[in-house]
PDB file of C-alpha atoms and ligand atoms in Angstrom:
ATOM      1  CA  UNK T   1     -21.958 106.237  91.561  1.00  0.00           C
ATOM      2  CA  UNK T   2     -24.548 105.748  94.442  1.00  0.00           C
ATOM      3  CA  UNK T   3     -25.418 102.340  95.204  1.00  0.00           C
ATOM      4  CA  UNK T   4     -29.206 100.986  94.606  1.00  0.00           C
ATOM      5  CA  UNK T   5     -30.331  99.594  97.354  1.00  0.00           C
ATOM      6  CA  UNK T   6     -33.803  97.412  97.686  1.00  0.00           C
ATOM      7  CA  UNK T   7     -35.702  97.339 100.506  1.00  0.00           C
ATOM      8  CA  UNK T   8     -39.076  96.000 101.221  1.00  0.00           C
ATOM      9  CA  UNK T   9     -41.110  93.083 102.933  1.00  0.00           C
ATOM     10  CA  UNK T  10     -40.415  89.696 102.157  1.00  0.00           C
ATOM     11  CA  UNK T  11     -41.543  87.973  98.825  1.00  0.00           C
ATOM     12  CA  UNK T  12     -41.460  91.556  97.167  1.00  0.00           C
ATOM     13  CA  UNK T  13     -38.822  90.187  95.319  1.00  0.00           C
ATOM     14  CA  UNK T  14     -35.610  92.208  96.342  1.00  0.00           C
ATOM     15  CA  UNK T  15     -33.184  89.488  95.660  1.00  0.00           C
ATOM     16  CA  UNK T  16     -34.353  88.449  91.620  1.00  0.00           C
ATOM     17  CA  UNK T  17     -34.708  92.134  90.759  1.00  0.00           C
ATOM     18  CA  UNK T  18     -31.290  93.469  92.688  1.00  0.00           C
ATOM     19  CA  UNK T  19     -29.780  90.542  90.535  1.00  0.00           C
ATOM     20  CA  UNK T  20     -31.447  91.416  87.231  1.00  0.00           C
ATOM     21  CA  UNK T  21     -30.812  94.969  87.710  1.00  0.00           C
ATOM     22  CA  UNK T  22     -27.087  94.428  88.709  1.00  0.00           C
ATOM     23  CA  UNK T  23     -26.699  92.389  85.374  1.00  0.00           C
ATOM     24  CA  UNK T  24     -28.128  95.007  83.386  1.00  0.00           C
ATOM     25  CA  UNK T  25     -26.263  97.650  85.051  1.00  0.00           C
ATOM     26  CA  UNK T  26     -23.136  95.625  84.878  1.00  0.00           C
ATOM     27  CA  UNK T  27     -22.728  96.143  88.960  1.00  0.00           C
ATOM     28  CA  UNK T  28     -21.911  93.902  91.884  1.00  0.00           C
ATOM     29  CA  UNK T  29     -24.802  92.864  93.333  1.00  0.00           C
ATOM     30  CA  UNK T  30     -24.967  91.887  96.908  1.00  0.00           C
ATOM     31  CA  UNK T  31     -27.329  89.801  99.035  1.00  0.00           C
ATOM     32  CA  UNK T  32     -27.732  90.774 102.652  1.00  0.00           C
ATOM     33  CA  UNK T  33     -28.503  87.426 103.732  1.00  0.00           C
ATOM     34  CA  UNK T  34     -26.847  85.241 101.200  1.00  0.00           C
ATOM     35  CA  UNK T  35     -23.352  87.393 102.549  1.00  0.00           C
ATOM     36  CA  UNK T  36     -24.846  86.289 105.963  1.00  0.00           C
ATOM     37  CA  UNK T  37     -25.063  83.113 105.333  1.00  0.00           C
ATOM     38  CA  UNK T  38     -21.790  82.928 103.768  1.00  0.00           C
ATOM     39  CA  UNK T  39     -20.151  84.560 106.618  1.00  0.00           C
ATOM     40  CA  UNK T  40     -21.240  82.543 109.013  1.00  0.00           C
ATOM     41  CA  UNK T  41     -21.707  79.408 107.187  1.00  0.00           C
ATOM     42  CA  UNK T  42     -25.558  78.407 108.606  1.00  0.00           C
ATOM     43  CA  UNK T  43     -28.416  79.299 106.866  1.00  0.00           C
ATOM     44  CA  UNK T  44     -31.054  81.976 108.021  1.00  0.00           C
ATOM     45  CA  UNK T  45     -33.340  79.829 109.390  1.00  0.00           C
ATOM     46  CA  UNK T  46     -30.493  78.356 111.296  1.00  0.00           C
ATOM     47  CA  UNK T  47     -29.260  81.035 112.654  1.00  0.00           C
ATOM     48  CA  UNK T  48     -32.632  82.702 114.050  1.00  0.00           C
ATOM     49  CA  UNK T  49     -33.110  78.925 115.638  1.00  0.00           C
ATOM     50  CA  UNK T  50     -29.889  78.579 117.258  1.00  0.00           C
ATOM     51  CA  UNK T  51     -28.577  82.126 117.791  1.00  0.00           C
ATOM     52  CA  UNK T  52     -31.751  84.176 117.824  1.00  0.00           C
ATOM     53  CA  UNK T  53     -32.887  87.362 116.021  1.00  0.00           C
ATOM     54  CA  UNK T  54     -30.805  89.740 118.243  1.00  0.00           C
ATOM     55  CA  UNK T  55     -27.726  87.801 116.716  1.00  0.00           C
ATOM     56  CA  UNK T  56     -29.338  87.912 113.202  1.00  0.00           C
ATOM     57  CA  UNK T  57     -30.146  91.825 113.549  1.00  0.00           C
ATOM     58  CA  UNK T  58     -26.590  92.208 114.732  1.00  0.00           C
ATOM     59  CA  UNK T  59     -25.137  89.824 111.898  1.00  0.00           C
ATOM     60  CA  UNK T  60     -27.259  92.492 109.602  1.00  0.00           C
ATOM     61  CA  UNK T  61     -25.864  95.705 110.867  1.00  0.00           C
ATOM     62  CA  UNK T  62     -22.353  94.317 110.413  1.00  0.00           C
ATOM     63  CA  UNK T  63     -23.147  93.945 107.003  1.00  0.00           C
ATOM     64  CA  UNK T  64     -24.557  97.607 106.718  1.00  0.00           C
ATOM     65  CA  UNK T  65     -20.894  98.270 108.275  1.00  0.00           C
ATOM     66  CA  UNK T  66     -19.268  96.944 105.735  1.00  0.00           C
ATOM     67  CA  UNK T  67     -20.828  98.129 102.872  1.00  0.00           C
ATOM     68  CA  UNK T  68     -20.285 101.914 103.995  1.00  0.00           C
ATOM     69  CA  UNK T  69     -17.055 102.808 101.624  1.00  0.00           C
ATOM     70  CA  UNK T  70     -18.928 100.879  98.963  1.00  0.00           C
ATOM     71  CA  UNK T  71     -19.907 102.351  95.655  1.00  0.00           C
ATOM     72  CA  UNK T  72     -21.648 101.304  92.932  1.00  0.00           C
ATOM     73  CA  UNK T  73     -23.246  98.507  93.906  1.00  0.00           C
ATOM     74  CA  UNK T  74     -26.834  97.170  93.671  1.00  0.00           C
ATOM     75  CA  UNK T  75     -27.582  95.564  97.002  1.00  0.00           C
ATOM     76  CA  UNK T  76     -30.816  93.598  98.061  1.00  0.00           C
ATOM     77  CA  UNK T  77     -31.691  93.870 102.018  1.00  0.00           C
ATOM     78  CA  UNK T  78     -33.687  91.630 104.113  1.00  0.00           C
ATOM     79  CA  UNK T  79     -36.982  92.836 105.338  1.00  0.00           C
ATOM     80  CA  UNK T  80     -36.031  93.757 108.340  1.00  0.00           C
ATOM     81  CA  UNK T  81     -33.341  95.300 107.685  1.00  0.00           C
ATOM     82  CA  UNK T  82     -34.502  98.880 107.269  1.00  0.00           C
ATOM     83  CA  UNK T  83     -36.322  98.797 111.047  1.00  0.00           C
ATOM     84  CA  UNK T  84     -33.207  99.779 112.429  1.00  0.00           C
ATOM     85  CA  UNK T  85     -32.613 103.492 111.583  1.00  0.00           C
ATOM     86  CA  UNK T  86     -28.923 103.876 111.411  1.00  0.00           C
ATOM     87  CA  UNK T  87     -28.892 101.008 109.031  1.00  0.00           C
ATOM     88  CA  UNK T  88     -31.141 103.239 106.830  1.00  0.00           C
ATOM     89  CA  UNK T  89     -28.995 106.178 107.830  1.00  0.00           C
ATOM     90  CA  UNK T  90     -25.917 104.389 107.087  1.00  0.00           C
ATOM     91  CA  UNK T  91     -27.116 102.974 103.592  1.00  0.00           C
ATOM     92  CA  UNK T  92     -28.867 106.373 102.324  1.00  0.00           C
ATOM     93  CA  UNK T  93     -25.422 108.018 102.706  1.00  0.00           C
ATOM     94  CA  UNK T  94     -24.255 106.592  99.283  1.00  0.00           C
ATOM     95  CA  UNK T  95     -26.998 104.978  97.872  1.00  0.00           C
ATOM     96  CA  UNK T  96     -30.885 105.019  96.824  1.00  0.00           C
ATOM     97  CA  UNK T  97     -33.428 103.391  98.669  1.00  0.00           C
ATOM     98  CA  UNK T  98     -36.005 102.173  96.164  1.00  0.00           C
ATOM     99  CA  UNK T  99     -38.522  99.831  98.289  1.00  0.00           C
ATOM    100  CA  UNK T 100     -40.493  96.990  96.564  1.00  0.00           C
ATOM    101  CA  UNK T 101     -43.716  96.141  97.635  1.00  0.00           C
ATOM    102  CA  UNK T 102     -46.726  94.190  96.860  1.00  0.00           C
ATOM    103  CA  UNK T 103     -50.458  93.706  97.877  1.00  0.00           C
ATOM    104  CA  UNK T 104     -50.477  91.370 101.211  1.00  0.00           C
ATOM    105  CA  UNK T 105     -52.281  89.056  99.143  1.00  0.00           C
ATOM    106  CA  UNK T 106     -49.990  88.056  96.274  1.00  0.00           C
ATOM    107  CA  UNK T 107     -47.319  88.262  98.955  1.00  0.00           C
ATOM    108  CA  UNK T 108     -48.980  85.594 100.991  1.00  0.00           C
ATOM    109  CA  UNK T 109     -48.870  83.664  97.983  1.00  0.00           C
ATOM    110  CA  UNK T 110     -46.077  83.942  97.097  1.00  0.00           C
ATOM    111  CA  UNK T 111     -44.445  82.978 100.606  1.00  0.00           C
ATOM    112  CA  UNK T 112     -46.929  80.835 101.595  1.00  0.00           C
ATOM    113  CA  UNK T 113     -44.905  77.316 100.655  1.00  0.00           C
ATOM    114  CA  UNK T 114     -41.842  78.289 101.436  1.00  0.00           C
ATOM    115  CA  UNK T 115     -40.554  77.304 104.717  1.00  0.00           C
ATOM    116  CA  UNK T 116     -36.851  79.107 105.119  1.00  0.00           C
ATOM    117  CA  UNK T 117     -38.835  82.401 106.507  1.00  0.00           C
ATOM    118  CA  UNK T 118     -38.572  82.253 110.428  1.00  0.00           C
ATOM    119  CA  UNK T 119     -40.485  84.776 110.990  1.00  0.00           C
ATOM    120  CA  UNK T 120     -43.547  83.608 109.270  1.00  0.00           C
ATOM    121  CA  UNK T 121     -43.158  80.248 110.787  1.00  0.00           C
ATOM    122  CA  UNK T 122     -45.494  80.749 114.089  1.00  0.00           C
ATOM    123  CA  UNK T 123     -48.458  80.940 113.764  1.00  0.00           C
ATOM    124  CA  UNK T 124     -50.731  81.913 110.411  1.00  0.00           C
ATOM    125  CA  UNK T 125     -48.379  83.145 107.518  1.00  0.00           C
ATOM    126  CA  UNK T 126     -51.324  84.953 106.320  1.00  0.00           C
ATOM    127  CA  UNK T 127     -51.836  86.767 109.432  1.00  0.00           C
ATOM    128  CA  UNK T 128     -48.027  87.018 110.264  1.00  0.00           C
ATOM    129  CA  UNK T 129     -48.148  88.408 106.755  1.00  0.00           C
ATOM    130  CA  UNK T 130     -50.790  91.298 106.927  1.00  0.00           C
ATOM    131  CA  UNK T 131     -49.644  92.314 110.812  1.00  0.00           C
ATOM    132  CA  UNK T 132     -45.932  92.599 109.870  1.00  0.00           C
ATOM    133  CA  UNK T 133     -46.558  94.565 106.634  1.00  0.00           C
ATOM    134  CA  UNK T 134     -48.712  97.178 108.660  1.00  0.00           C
ATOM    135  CA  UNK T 135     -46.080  97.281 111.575  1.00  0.00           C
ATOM    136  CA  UNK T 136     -43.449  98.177 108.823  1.00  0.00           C
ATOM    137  CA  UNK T 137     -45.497 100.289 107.080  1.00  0.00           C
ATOM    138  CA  UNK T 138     -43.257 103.715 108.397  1.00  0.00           C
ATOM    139  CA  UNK T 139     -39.438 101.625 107.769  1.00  0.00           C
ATOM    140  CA  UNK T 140     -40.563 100.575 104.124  1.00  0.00           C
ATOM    141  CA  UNK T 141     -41.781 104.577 103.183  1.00  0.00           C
ATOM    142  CA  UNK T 142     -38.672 105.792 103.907  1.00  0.00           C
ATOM    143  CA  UNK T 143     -37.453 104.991 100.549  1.00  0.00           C
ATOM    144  CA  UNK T 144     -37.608 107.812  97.806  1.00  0.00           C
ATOM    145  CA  UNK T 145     -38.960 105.295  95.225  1.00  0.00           C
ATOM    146  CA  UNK T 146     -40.973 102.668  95.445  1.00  0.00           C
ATOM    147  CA  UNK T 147     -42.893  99.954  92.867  1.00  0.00           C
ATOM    148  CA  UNK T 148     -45.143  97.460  92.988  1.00  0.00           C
ATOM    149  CA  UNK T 149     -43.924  94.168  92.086  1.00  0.00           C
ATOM    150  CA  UNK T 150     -47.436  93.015  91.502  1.00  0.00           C
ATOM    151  CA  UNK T 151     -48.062  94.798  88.663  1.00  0.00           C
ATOM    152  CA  UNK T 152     -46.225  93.777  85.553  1.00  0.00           C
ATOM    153  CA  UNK T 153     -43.440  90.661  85.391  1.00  0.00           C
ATOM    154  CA  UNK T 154     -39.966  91.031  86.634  1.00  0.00           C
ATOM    155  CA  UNK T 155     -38.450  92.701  83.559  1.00  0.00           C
ATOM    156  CA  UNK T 156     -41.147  95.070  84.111  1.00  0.00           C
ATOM    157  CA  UNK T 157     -40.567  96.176  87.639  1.00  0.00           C
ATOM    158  CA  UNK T 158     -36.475  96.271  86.348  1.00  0.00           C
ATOM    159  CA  UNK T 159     -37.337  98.549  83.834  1.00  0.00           C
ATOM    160  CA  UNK T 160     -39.749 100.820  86.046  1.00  0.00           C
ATOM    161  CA  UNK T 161     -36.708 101.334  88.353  1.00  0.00           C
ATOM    162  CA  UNK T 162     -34.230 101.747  85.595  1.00  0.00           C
ATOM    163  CA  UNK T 163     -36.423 104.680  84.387  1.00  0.00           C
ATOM    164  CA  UNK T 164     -37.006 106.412  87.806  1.00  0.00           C
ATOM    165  CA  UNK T 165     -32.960 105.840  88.225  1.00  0.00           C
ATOM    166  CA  UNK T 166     -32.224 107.694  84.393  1.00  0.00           C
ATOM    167  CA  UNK T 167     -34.838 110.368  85.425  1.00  0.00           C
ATOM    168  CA  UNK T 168     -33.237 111.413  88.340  1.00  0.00           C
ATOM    169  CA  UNK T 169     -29.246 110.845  87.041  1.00  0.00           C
ATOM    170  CA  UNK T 170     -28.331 107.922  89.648  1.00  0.00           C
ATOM    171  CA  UNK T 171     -27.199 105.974  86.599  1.00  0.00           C
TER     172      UNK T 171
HETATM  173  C1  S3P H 201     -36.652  89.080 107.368  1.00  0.00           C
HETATM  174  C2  S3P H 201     -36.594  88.922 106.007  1.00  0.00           C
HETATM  175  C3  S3P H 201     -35.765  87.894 105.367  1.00  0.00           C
HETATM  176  C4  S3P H 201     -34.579  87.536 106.257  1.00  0.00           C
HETATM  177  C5  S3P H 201     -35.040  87.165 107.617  1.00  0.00           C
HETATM  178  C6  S3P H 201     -35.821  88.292 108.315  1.00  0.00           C
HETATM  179  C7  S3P H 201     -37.567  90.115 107.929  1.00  0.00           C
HETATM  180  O1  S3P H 201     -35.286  88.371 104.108  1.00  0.00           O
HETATM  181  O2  S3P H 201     -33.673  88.611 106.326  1.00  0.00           O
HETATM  182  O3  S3P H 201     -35.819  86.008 107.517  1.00  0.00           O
HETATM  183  O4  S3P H 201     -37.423  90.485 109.103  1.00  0.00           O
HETATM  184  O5  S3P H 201     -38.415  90.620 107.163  1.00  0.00           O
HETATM  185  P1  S3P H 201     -36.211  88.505 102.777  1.00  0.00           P
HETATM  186  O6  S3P H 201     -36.881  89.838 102.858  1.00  0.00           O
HETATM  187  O7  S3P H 201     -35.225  88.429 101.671  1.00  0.00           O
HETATM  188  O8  S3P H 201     -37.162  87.373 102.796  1.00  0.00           O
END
C-alpha cells in the first residue's frame, strides 16, 4: 500500500494527526524531524543555529532518500519540506500527499508560544506567519487532498482523511 504522507505549514498539525492516523491504520508512522533529530542527536532548533538551514534542508532530503523503498507508512513532513521538488517527486512515487492547512490566524495562535520554530524566531511570528504561508502557497497545492485542521477537532480532521483515503482505495 501507498504511504500517506502530510504536508503542510507549520502548526497545521501534521505530526498529532500522522500519529493518530498511523494508530488507527495500524501503520508505522514517521516524523521527518523527530528521525532528524534522532539521527543527528541535536534538536531542530539546534541544528538551524549551529549548522544552518542548507544543512537542515540537506538532513531533510536524506530522509526523503530513505524513505523511497518504503511502503505503507504514514509519514508527517516538516513545512518545508515539500519546497524542494524532487522531495515531492520522490515522495508522490509511492505515496499520497494529503496537505493540512489552516487559516493564518489560528495558526499564529497556535505557534505563537512556542519557541522550537527557527524560522518564526526573527522578527514578528505573525508576520513571519502570513508571508511564509503565501510564499508556499504553490508547494502546499501540490497535494491531491487537502483539509482544514481548523474546522472540527483532531478526530475530525482523522476521519475526513480516512474517508477521502476509502473513497479513492488508498486504504
Ligand atoms: C519548517 C517546519 C518545521 C521544521 C523546521 C522548518 C519549515 O516543521 O521542519 O523548523 O520550513 O516550515 P513543522 O512543520 O513540523 O513545524
Amino acid at each position: 500500500m501507498r504511504n500517506i504522507v502530510l504536508i503542510g505549514f507549520m502548526g497545521t498539525g501534521k505530526t498529532a494527526i500522522g500519529r493518530r492516523l498511523a494508530g488507527k491504520l495500524r501503520r508505522e508512522f514517521m516524523d521527518t524531524d523527530a528521525a532528524i533529530e534522532e539521527l543527528t542527536g541535536k534538536s531542530i532548533s539546534e541544528i538551524f543555529r549551529r549548522d544552518g538551514a542548507i544543512r537542515f534542508r540537506s538532513e531533510e532530503k536524506l530522509q526523503v532518500q530513505r524513505l523511497a523503498d518504503k511502503s505503507n507508512m504514514v509519514i508527517s513532513t516538516g513545512g518545508g519540506l515539500v519546497l524542494d521538488q524532487e522531495n515531492v517527486t520522490a515522495l508522490r512515487k509511492n505515496g499520497v500527499l494529503i496537505c493540512l492547512t489552516a487559516d493564518p490566524e489560528v495558526i499564529y495562535n497556535r505557534v505563537k508560544n512556542k519557541n522550537n520554530r527557527p524560522l518564526l524566531q526573527k522578527g514578528s511570528i505573525k508576520e513571519s506567519v502570513y508571508r511564509l504561508m503565501q510564499e508556499r502557497e504553490e508547494n502546499y497545492n501540490t497535494a491531491e487532498f487537502t483539509v482544514d485542521t481548523g474546522k472540527g477537532s483532531l478526530s475530525e480532521t482523522v476521519d475526513k482523511i480516512m474517508v477521502y483515503l476509502r473513497e479513492n482505495n488508498y486504504i
